[in-house]
């Protein structure tokens, strides 16, 4: 697929077929990535991205709910809706094998996917969006939370429309919401597992609430638990991971690892057990700097936390870990 050609289709309506189409069949409605422009009462649009990752279907479900709502209500604000990685959605996978991750292409690169992202960014920037929301699911056991990239009052207000938890981060690089945060309030809404009705309702309600805002009031609407990211946890490609005690592997995590998400873990507590002397785990901060020695220390076969941390996005899903990361370590902002 080295010679893959991508195009950005443009529409000014929501096709009726959306309502009866599953995310995996999205290409019967949108054969290519599509940017949809809808007119509303306020001209500066709300930008919403769905299906950046093909197996994260919450955005598609929210789009179906929005279409049903619009049958009985006028749009209070114009919209730009980006239907992203339709090829990955057809495969029911995060991304197309061998191709870039659609949520890592927004800050420069030379692939067709990067060119597509530049085109979307140019159109969106010219439209002077009111805000941008990127709707995602995740694999670990997490509450609803948002990724926010600037500690500005409008960004925090937008976050508080969705959840009480937020990560202030610029990691991983190249995300859509980070790129959009340069010219409007922008968040990634992490909506828990795919296919869960309450998560889909939360995503739709976020979009609906943002559509009804007519100004930023300069403060969050509810108290936020705001965290900074100390590091992103990566596992060496050759390392054998296990999630059960006594099973042979290079690094052992507890089966209950995901239950640590958004709960404080004290300094000195065991995070994992490592067999051998190989560098099987690495932690990078928002600048890409290796901070493994600042957050972990070895004591025998145990890997211990050097100070109090709050984990997030930890998962025991090995394909997800290999495609992205094990999770994050955070501290209160």
mmCIF file of C-alpha atoms in Angstrom:
data_model
loop_
_atom_site.group_PDB
_atom_site.id
_atom_site.type_symbol
_atom_site.label_atom_id
_atom_site.label_comp_id
_atom_site.label_asym_id
_atom_site.label_seq_id
_atom_site.Cartn_x
_atom_site.Cartn_y
_atom_site.Cartn_z
ATOM 1 C CA UNK A 1 0.000 0.000 0.000
ATOM 2 C CA UNK A 2 3.013 2.287 -0.444
ATOM 3 C CA UNK A 3 1.242 4.023 -3.345
ATOM 4 C CA UNK A 4 -2.035 4.472 -1.439
ATOM 5 C CA UNK A 5 -4.039 7.443 -2.680
ATOM 6 C CA UNK A 6 -6.361 9.165 -0.249
ATOM 7 C CA UNK A 7 -8.918 11.840 -0.920
ATOM 8 C CA UNK A 8 -11.057 14.008 1.316
ATOM 9 C CA UNK A 9 -14.712 14.034 0.304
ATOM 10 C CA UNK A 10 -16.901 17.034 1.210
ATOM 11 C CA UNK A 11 -20.620 17.018 2.037
ATOM 12 C CA UNK A 12 -23.106 19.599 3.325
ATOM 13 C CA UNK A 13 -25.580 17.142 4.860
ATOM 14 C CA UNK A 14 -25.803 13.959 6.899
ATOM 15 C CA UNK A 15 -26.823 11.086 4.590
ATOM 16 C CA UNK A 16 -29.955 9.317 5.774
ATOM 17 C CA UNK A 17 -28.188 5.944 5.510
ATOM 18 C CA UNK A 18 -26.090 6.769 8.600
ATOM 19 C CA UNK A 19 -28.994 5.750 10.832
ATOM 20 C CA UNK A 20 -29.113 2.173 9.553
ATOM 21 C CA UNK A 21 -25.389 1.592 8.981
ATOM 22 C CA UNK A 22 -22.984 -0.070 11.414
ATOM 23 C CA UNK A 23 -19.549 1.478 11.847
ATOM 24 C CA UNK A 24 -17.911 -1.478 10.080
ATOM 25 C CA UNK A 25 -20.009 -0.681 6.997
ATOM 26 C CA UNK A 26 -19.179 3.031 7.007
ATOM 27 C CA UNK A 27 -17.669 2.887 3.506
ATOM 28 C CA UNK A 28 -21.114 2.157 2.050
ATOM 29 C CA UNK A 29 -21.968 5.714 3.138
ATOM 30 C CA UNK A 30 -18.548 7.377 3.161
ATOM 31 C CA UNK A 31 -16.201 5.580 0.735
ATOM 32 C CA UNK A 32 -13.344 7.904 1.754
ATOM 33 C CA UNK A 33 -12.559 10.134 4.704
ATOM 34 C CA UNK A 34 -15.202 12.850 4.663
ATOM 35 C CA UNK A 35 -15.605 16.372 6.036
ATOM 36 C CA UNK A 36 -19.250 17.343 6.515
ATOM 37 C CA UNK A 37 -20.276 21.009 6.824
ATOM 38 C CA UNK A 38 -23.617 21.742 8.505
ATOM 39 C CA UNK A 39 -25.104 25.207 8.916
ATOM 40 C CA UNK A 40 -26.422 26.317 12.290
ATOM 41 C CA UNK A 41 -27.553 29.488 14.071
ATOM 42 C CA UNK A 42 -24.039 30.424 15.254
ATOM 43 C CA UNK A 43 -21.702 30.483 12.232
ATOM 44 C CA UNK A 44 -18.425 29.519 13.958
ATOM 45 C CA UNK A 45 -18.573 25.739 13.862
ATOM 46 C CA UNK A 46 -18.085 22.990 16.393
ATOM 47 C CA UNK A 47 -15.581 20.531 14.920
ATOM 48 C CA UNK A 48 -16.203 16.867 15.809
ATOM 49 C CA UNK A 49 -14.029 13.928 14.721
ATOM 50 C CA UNK A 50 -15.259 10.331 14.655
ATOM 51 C CA UNK A 51 -13.594 7.030 13.718
ATOM 52 C CA UNK A 52 -10.035 8.305 13.966
ATOM 53 C CA UNK A 53 -9.471 4.743 15.150
ATOM 54 C CA UNK A 54 -11.552 2.275 13.210
ATOM 55 C CA UNK A 55 -12.463 0.012 16.127
ATOM 56 C CA UNK A 56 -13.528 2.909 18.397
ATOM 57 C CA UNK A 57 -17.142 3.292 17.405
ATOM 58 C CA UNK A 58 -18.471 5.732 20.009
ATOM 59 C CA UNK A 59 -18.181 8.674 17.620
ATOM 60 C CA UNK A 60 -20.208 6.893 14.960
ATOM 61 C CA UNK A 61 -22.919 6.113 17.523
ATOM 62 C CA UNK A 62 -22.915 9.773 18.626
ATOM 63 C CA UNK A 63 -23.274 10.835 14.979
ATOM 64 C CA UNK A 64 -26.311 8.556 14.613
ATOM 65 C CA UNK A 65 -27.840 10.077 17.748
ATOM 66 C CA UNK A 66 -27.118 13.574 16.466
ATOM 67 C CA UNK A 67 -28.835 12.810 13.174
ATOM 68 C CA UNK A 68 -31.934 11.556 15.014
ATOM 69 C CA UNK A 69 -31.943 14.672 17.218
ATOM 70 C CA UNK A 70 -31.606 16.978 14.205
ATOM 71 C CA UNK A 71 -34.794 15.512 12.721
ATOM 72 C CA UNK A 72 -36.694 17.467 15.381
ATOM 73 C CA UNK A 73 -34.378 20.366 16.282
ATOM 74 C CA UNK A 74 -32.524 23.074 14.357
ATOM 75 C CA UNK A 75 -28.761 23.150 14.867
ATOM 76 C CA UNK A 76 -27.849 25.860 17.396
ATOM 77 C CA UNK A 77 -24.343 26.075 15.921
ATOM 78 C CA UNK A 78 -22.722 25.162 12.626
ATOM 79 C CA UNK A 79 -20.629 22.000 12.547
ATOM 80 C CA UNK A 80 -17.657 20.458 10.791
ATOM 81 C CA UNK A 81 -17.719 16.673 11.203
ATOM 82 C CA UNK A 82 -14.693 14.625 10.180
ATOM 83 C CA UNK A 83 -15.326 10.934 9.485
ATOM 84 C CA UNK A 84 -11.771 9.655 9.716
ATOM 85 C CA UNK A 85 -10.235 6.251 9.096
ATOM 86 C CA UNK A 86 -13.022 4.563 7.168
ATOM 87 C CA UNK A 87 -10.693 1.839 5.875
ATOM 88 C CA UNK A 88 -9.739 0.843 9.423
ATOM 89 C CA UNK A 89 -13.405 0.897 10.448
ATOM 90 C CA UNK A 90 -14.150 -1.514 7.597
ATOM 91 C CA UNK A 91 -11.469 -3.822 9.045
ATOM 92 C CA UNK A 92 -12.748 -3.226 12.611
ATOM 93 C CA UNK A 93 -9.190 -2.371 13.618
ATOM 94 C CA UNK A 94 -7.464 0.608 15.196
ATOM 95 C CA UNK A 95 -5.665 1.409 11.958
ATOM 96 C CA UNK A 96 -4.920 -0.173 8.598
ATOM 97 C CA UNK A 97 -1.941 -2.551 8.977
ATOM 98 C CA UNK A 98 1.228 -0.924 7.730
ATOM 99 C CA UNK A 99 -0.333 2.548 7.587
ATOM 100 C CA UNK A 100 -0.045 5.461 10.072
ATOM 101 C CA UNK A 101 -2.320 5.864 13.064
ATOM 102 C CA UNK A 102 -4.881 8.560 12.141
ATOM 103 C CA UNK A 103 -4.513 10.129 15.578
ATOM 104 C CA UNK A 104 -0.747 10.616 15.168
ATOM 105 C CA UNK A 105 -0.705 12.457 11.810
ATOM 106 C CA UNK A 106 -1.713 15.999 12.745
ATOM 107 C CA UNK A 107 1.639 17.724 13.334
ATOM 108 C CA UNK A 108 3.625 16.968 10.199
ATOM 109 C CA UNK A 109 4.807 14.077 8.043
ATOM 110 C CA UNK A 110 5.105 12.965 4.438
ATOM 111 C CA UNK A 111 2.572 10.141 4.019
ATOM 112 C CA UNK A 112 -0.790 10.435 2.229
ATOM 113 C CA UNK A 113 -2.417 10.339 5.668
ATOM 114 C CA UNK A 114 -0.397 13.375 6.790
ATOM 115 C CA UNK A 115 -1.413 15.214 3.608
ATOM 116 C CA UNK A 116 -5.058 14.426 4.367
ATOM 117 C CA UNK A 117 -4.673 15.792 7.900
ATOM 118 C CA UNK A 118 -3.094 18.999 6.581
ATOM 119 C CA UNK A 119 -6.048 19.494 4.244
ATOM 120 C CA UNK A 120 -8.550 19.068 7.101
ATOM 121 C CA UNK A 121 -6.551 21.426 9.316
ATOM 122 C CA UNK A 122 -6.423 24.136 6.640
ATOM 123 C CA UNK A 123 -10.185 24.010 6.117
ATOM 124 C CA UNK A 124 -10.924 23.940 9.837
ATOM 125 C CA UNK A 125 -8.539 26.766 10.718
ATOM 126 C CA UNK A 126 -10.089 28.982 8.042
ATOM 127 C CA UNK A 127 -13.555 28.276 9.476
ATOM 128 C CA UNK A 128 -12.486 29.663 12.900
ATOM 129 C CA UNK A 129 -14.063 26.846 14.952
ATOM 130 C CA UNK A 130 -15.674 27.499 18.310
ATOM 131 C CA UNK A 131 -14.180 24.261 19.667
ATOM 132 C CA UNK A 132 -12.978 20.818 18.608
ATOM 133 C CA UNK A 133 -13.903 17.424 20.061
ATOM 134 C CA UNK A 134 -12.279 14.127 19.062
ATOM 135 C CA UNK A 135 -14.380 11.144 20.210
ATOM 136 C CA UNK A 136 -12.542 7.955 21.203
ATOM 137 C CA UNK A 137 -12.973 4.696 23.049
ATOM 138 C CA UNK A 138 -10.182 2.991 25.007
ATOM 139 C CA UNK A 139 -9.293 -0.561 25.969
ATOM 140 C CA UNK A 140 -8.538 -0.361 29.691
ATOM 141 C CA UNK A 141 -10.972 -0.005 32.577
ATOM 142 C CA UNK A 142 -11.168 3.786 32.880
ATOM 143 C CA UNK A 143 -13.784 6.326 33.897
ATOM 144 C CA UNK A 144 -14.805 8.931 31.370
ATOM 145 C CA UNK A 145 -11.985 11.452 31.011
ATOM 146 C CA UNK A 146 -10.544 13.953 28.559
ATOM 147 C CA UNK A 147 -7.146 14.820 27.172
ATOM 148 C CA UNK A 148 -6.606 18.573 27.223
ATOM 149 C CA UNK A 149 -3.509 20.306 25.916
ATOM 150 C CA UNK A 150 -3.647 23.854 27.242
ATOM 151 C CA UNK A 151 -4.624 24.966 30.735
ATOM 152 C CA UNK A 152 -6.951 27.651 29.383
ATOM 153 C CA UNK A 153 -10.358 28.427 30.827
ATOM 154 C CA UNK A 154 -12.318 27.538 27.640
ATOM 155 C CA UNK A 155 -10.519 24.198 27.270
ATOM 156 C CA UNK A 156 -11.235 23.354 30.895
ATOM 157 C CA UNK A 157 -14.867 24.392 30.551
ATOM 158 C CA UNK A 158 -15.211 22.181 27.478
ATOM 159 C CA UNK A 159 -13.610 19.315 29.416
ATOM 160 C CA UNK A 160 -15.988 19.781 32.340
ATOM 161 C CA UNK A 161 -18.990 19.316 30.040
ATOM 162 C CA UNK A 162 -17.846 15.717 29.668
ATOM 163 C CA UNK A 163 -16.135 14.400 32.797
ATOM 164 C CA UNK A 164 -14.531 15.226 36.146
ATOM 165 C CA UNK A 165 -11.141 13.798 35.127
ATOM 166 C CA UNK A 166 -8.671 15.324 32.692
ATOM 167 C CA UNK A 167 -5.081 14.722 31.597
ATOM 168 C CA UNK A 168 -3.101 17.839 30.705
ATOM 169 C CA UNK A 169 -0.686 16.457 28.145
ATOM 170 C CA UNK A 170 1.125 16.844 24.835
ATOM 171 C CA UNK A 171 1.801 13.104 24.668
ATOM 172 C CA UNK A 172 1.520 11.180 22.411
ATOM 173 C CA UNK A 173 2.588 13.636 19.696
ATOM 174 C CA UNK A 174 0.577 14.238 16.560
ATOM 175 C CA UNK A 175 -2.953 13.990 17.953
ATOM 176 C CA UNK A 176 -5.855 15.843 16.384
ATOM 177 C CA UNK A 177 -6.891 17.669 19.540
ATOM 178 C CA UNK A 178 -3.346 18.893 20.198
ATOM 179 C CA UNK A 179 -3.117 20.326 16.678
ATOM 180 C CA UNK A 180 -6.512 22.006 16.964
ATOM 181 C CA UNK A 181 -5.640 23.451 20.383
ATOM 182 C CA UNK A 182 -3.332 25.893 18.559
ATOM 183 C CA UNK A 183 -6.370 27.784 17.256
ATOM 184 C CA UNK A 184 -9.416 26.784 19.358
ATOM 185 C CA UNK A 185 -10.379 25.001 22.584
ATOM 186 C CA UNK A 186 -9.873 21.295 21.885
ATOM 187 C CA UNK A 187 -10.116 17.993 23.744
ATOM 188 C CA UNK A 188 -10.017 14.271 23.139
ATOM 189 C CA UNK A 189 -12.988 12.681 24.897
ATOM 190 C CA UNK A 190 -12.081 9.180 26.083
ATOM 191 C CA UNK A 191 -15.420 7.386 26.283
ATOM 192 C CA UNK A 192 -14.577 4.005 27.808
ATOM 193 C CA UNK A 193 -15.203 0.748 25.975
ATOM 194 C CA UNK A 194 -16.825 0.540 22.530
ATOM 195 C CA UNK A 195 -20.398 -0.638 22.208
ATOM 196 C CA UNK A 196 -21.515 0.511 25.671
ATOM 197 C CA UNK A 197 -24.754 2.499 25.551
ATOM 198 C CA UNK A 198 -23.972 4.789 28.484
ATOM 199 C CA UNK A 199 -20.632 5.751 26.902
ATOM 200 C CA UNK A 200 -22.334 6.526 23.595
ATOM 201 C CA UNK A 201 -24.899 8.674 25.397
ATOM 202 C CA UNK A 202 -22.109 10.574 27.184
ATOM 203 C CA UNK A 203 -20.386 11.300 23.865
ATOM 204 C CA UNK A 204 -23.623 12.553 22.300
ATOM 205 C CA UNK A 205 -24.435 14.703 25.332
ATOM 206 C CA UNK A 206 -20.979 16.303 25.155
ATOM 207 C CA UNK A 207 -21.536 17.241 21.516
ATOM 208 C CA UNK A 208 -25.043 18.518 22.263
ATOM 209 C CA UNK A 209 -23.906 20.597 25.246
ATOM 210 C CA UNK A 210 -21.060 22.133 23.247
ATOM 211 C CA UNK A 211 -23.446 22.976 20.413
ATOM 212 C CA UNK A 212 -25.648 24.903 22.830
ATOM 213 C CA UNK A 213 -22.837 27.005 24.326
ATOM 214 C CA UNK A 214 -22.915 30.545 22.974
ATOM 215 C CA UNK A 215 -19.826 31.817 24.812
ATOM 216 C CA UNK A 216 -17.010 30.754 27.132
ATOM 217 C CA UNK A 217 -17.621 31.934 30.672
ATOM 218 C CA UNK A 218 -13.992 31.734 31.841
ATOM 219 C CA UNK A 219 -14.239 28.799 34.263
ATOM 220 C CA UNK A 220 -14.963 25.086 34.324
ATOM 221 C CA UNK A 221 -18.594 24.133 34.924
ATOM 222 C CA UNK A 222 -17.618 21.598 37.591
ATOM 223 C CA UNK A 223 -14.549 20.904 39.681
ATOM 224 C CA UNK A 224 -11.965 18.977 37.705
ATOM 225 C CA UNK A 225 -9.394 16.438 38.794
ATOM 226 C CA UNK A 226 -6.647 17.743 36.524
ATOM 227 C CA UNK A 227 -3.499 15.655 36.109
ATOM 228 C CA UNK A 228 -0.199 16.230 34.389
ATOM 229 C CA UNK A 229 1.474 13.289 32.667
ATOM 230 C CA UNK A 230 4.783 12.175 34.135
ATOM 231 C CA UNK A 231 5.311 9.605 31.418
ATOM 232 C CA UNK A 232 4.001 7.231 28.793
ATOM 233 C CA UNK A 233 4.850 3.575 29.508
ATOM 234 C CA UNK A 234 6.176 1.583 26.565
ATOM 235 C CA UNK A 235 7.108 -2.089 26.422
ATOM 236 C CA UNK A 236 10.059 -3.258 24.315
ATOM 237 C CA UNK A 237 8.824 -4.965 21.115
ATOM 238 C CA UNK A 238 10.709 -8.185 21.888
ATOM 239 C CA UNK A 239 9.618 -8.377 25.543
ATOM 240 C CA UNK A 240 7.229 -11.146 26.567
ATOM 241 C CA UNK A 241 4.466 -9.723 28.769
ATOM 242 C CA UNK A 242 2.432 -11.843 31.164
ATOM 243 C CA UNK A 243 -0.510 -10.910 33.373
ATOM 244 C CA UNK A 244 -0.502 -13.930 35.652
ATOM 245 C CA UNK A 245 1.901 -14.814 38.445
ATOM 246 C CA UNK A 246 4.273 -17.695 37.735
ATOM 247 C CA UNK A 247 3.835 -17.689 33.973
ATOM 248 C CA UNK A 248 7.079 -17.483 32.044
ATOM 249 C CA UNK A 249 7.764 -14.014 30.628
ATOM 250 C CA UNK A 250 10.175 -11.091 30.636
ATOM 251 C CA UNK A 251 7.870 -8.766 32.560
ATOM 252 C CA UNK A 252 4.952 -9.719 34.783
ATOM 253 C CA UNK A 253 1.996 -7.488 35.623
ATOM 254 C CA UNK A 254 -0.929 -8.339 37.888
ATOM 255 C CA UNK A 255 -4.128 -9.548 36.247
ATOM 256 C CA UNK A 256 -5.891 -6.660 38.035
ATOM 257 C CA UNK A 257 -3.636 -4.035 36.413
ATOM 258 C CA UNK A 258 -6.526 -2.143 34.810
ATOM 259 C CA UNK A 259 -8.145 -1.597 38.214
ATOM 260 C CA UNK A 260 -5.299 0.789 39.094
ATOM 261 C CA UNK A 261 -6.520 3.353 36.554
ATOM 262 C CA UNK A 262 -7.315 6.711 38.186
ATOM 263 C CA UNK A 263 -6.496 5.377 41.657
ATOM 264 C CA UNK A 264 -3.434 6.666 43.513
ATOM 265 C CA UNK A 265 -0.467 4.302 43.789
ATOM 266 C CA UNK A 266 2.003 5.122 46.585
ATOM 267 C CA UNK A 267 5.771 5.504 46.303
ATOM 268 C CA UNK A 268 7.548 2.197 46.880
ATOM 269 C CA UNK A 269 4.671 0.036 45.644
ATOM 270 C CA UNK A 270 5.382 -2.747 43.160
ATOM 271 C CA UNK A 271 4.360 -1.977 39.594
ATOM 272 C CA UNK A 272 5.735 -5.081 37.865
ATOM 273 C CA UNK A 273 8.241 -7.915 38.182
ATOM 274 C CA UNK A 274 11.115 -8.188 35.717
ATOM 275 C CA UNK A 275 13.085 -11.316 34.968
ATOM 276 C CA UNK A 276 16.624 -10.768 33.705
ATOM 277 C CA UNK A 277 18.559 -7.596 33.103
ATOM 278 C CA UNK A 278 17.067 -6.500 29.797
ATOM 279 C CA UNK A 279 15.539 -3.047 29.325
ATOM 280 C CA UNK A 280 11.991 -4.250 28.766
ATOM 281 C CA UNK A 281 10.099 -1.156 29.917
ATOM 282 C CA UNK A 282 10.582 2.502 29.077
ATOM 283 C CA UNK A 283 8.846 5.685 30.187
ATOM 284 C CA UNK A 284 8.945 8.873 28.084
ATOM 285 C CA UNK A 285 7.730 12.322 29.075
ATOM 286 C CA UNK A 286 5.850 14.794 26.880
ATOM 287 C CA UNK A 287 9.110 15.911 25.246
ATOM 288 C CA UNK A 288 10.090 12.338 24.374
ATOM 289 C CA UNK A 289 12.777 12.278 27.082
ATOM 290 C CA UNK A 290 13.484 8.908 28.714
ATOM 291 C CA UNK A 291 12.427 9.293 32.369
ATOM 292 C CA UNK A 292 12.327 5.602 33.288
ATOM 293 C CA UNK A 293 14.883 6.064 36.070
ATOM 294 C CA UNK A 294 12.886 8.945 37.531
ATOM 295 C CA UNK A 295 9.630 7.008 37.937
ATOM 296 C CA UNK A 296 10.825 3.416 38.522
ATOM 297 C CA UNK A 297 13.626 1.741 40.488
ATOM 298 C CA UNK A 298 14.638 -1.919 40.630
ATOM 299 C CA UNK A 299 14.762 -3.906 43.850
ATOM 300 C CA UNK A 300 15.546 -7.520 43.011
ATOM 301 C CA UNK A 301 12.970 -8.578 40.444
ATOM 302 C CA UNK A 302 10.505 -5.910 41.532
ATOM 303 C CA UNK A 303 9.928 -2.662 39.662
ATOM 304 C CA UNK A 304 8.928 -0.034 42.220
ATOM 305 C CA UNK A 305 7.418 3.443 41.880
ATOM 306 C CA UNK A 306 9.804 6.180 43.014
ATOM 307 C CA UNK A 307 6.972 8.517 44.132
ATOM 308 C CA UNK A 308 3.193 8.684 44.297
ATOM 309 C CA UNK A 309 1.513 8.345 40.890
ATOM 310 C CA UNK A 310 -1.971 7.932 39.456
ATOM 311 C CA UNK A 311 -2.037 5.520 36.480
ATOM 312 C CA UNK A 312 -4.363 5.956 33.522
ATOM 313 C CA UNK A 313 -5.173 3.944 30.398
ATOM 314 C CA UNK A 314 -3.424 0.833 31.724
ATOM 315 C CA UNK A 315 -4.581 -2.165 29.724
ATOM 316 C CA UNK A 316 -3.921 -5.899 29.587
ATOM 317 C CA UNK A 317 -4.859 -5.981 25.899
ATOM 318 C CA UNK A 318 -1.550 -6.976 24.298
ATOM 319 C CA UNK A 319 -2.394 -5.878 20.722
ATOM 320 C CA UNK A 320 -3.365 -2.448 22.075
ATOM 321 C CA UNK A 321 -0.131 -2.246 24.064
ATOM 322 C CA UNK A 322 1.942 -3.187 21.020
ATOM 323 C CA UNK A 323 0.115 -0.683 18.814
ATOM 324 C CA UNK A 324 0.271 2.167 21.335
ATOM 325 C CA UNK A 325 1.452 1.810 24.941
ATOM 326 C CA UNK A 326 0.793 0.130 28.291
ATOM 327 C CA UNK A 327 -0.601 3.328 29.793
ATOM 328 C CA UNK A 328 0.405 6.545 31.560
ATOM 329 C CA UNK A 329 1.601 7.709 34.956
ATOM 330 C CA UNK A 330 0.104 10.975 36.149
ATOM 331 C CA UNK A 331 0.389 13.460 38.995
ATOM 332 C CA UNK A 332 -2.111 16.042 40.236
ATOM 333 C CA UNK A 333 -1.663 19.378 38.471
#
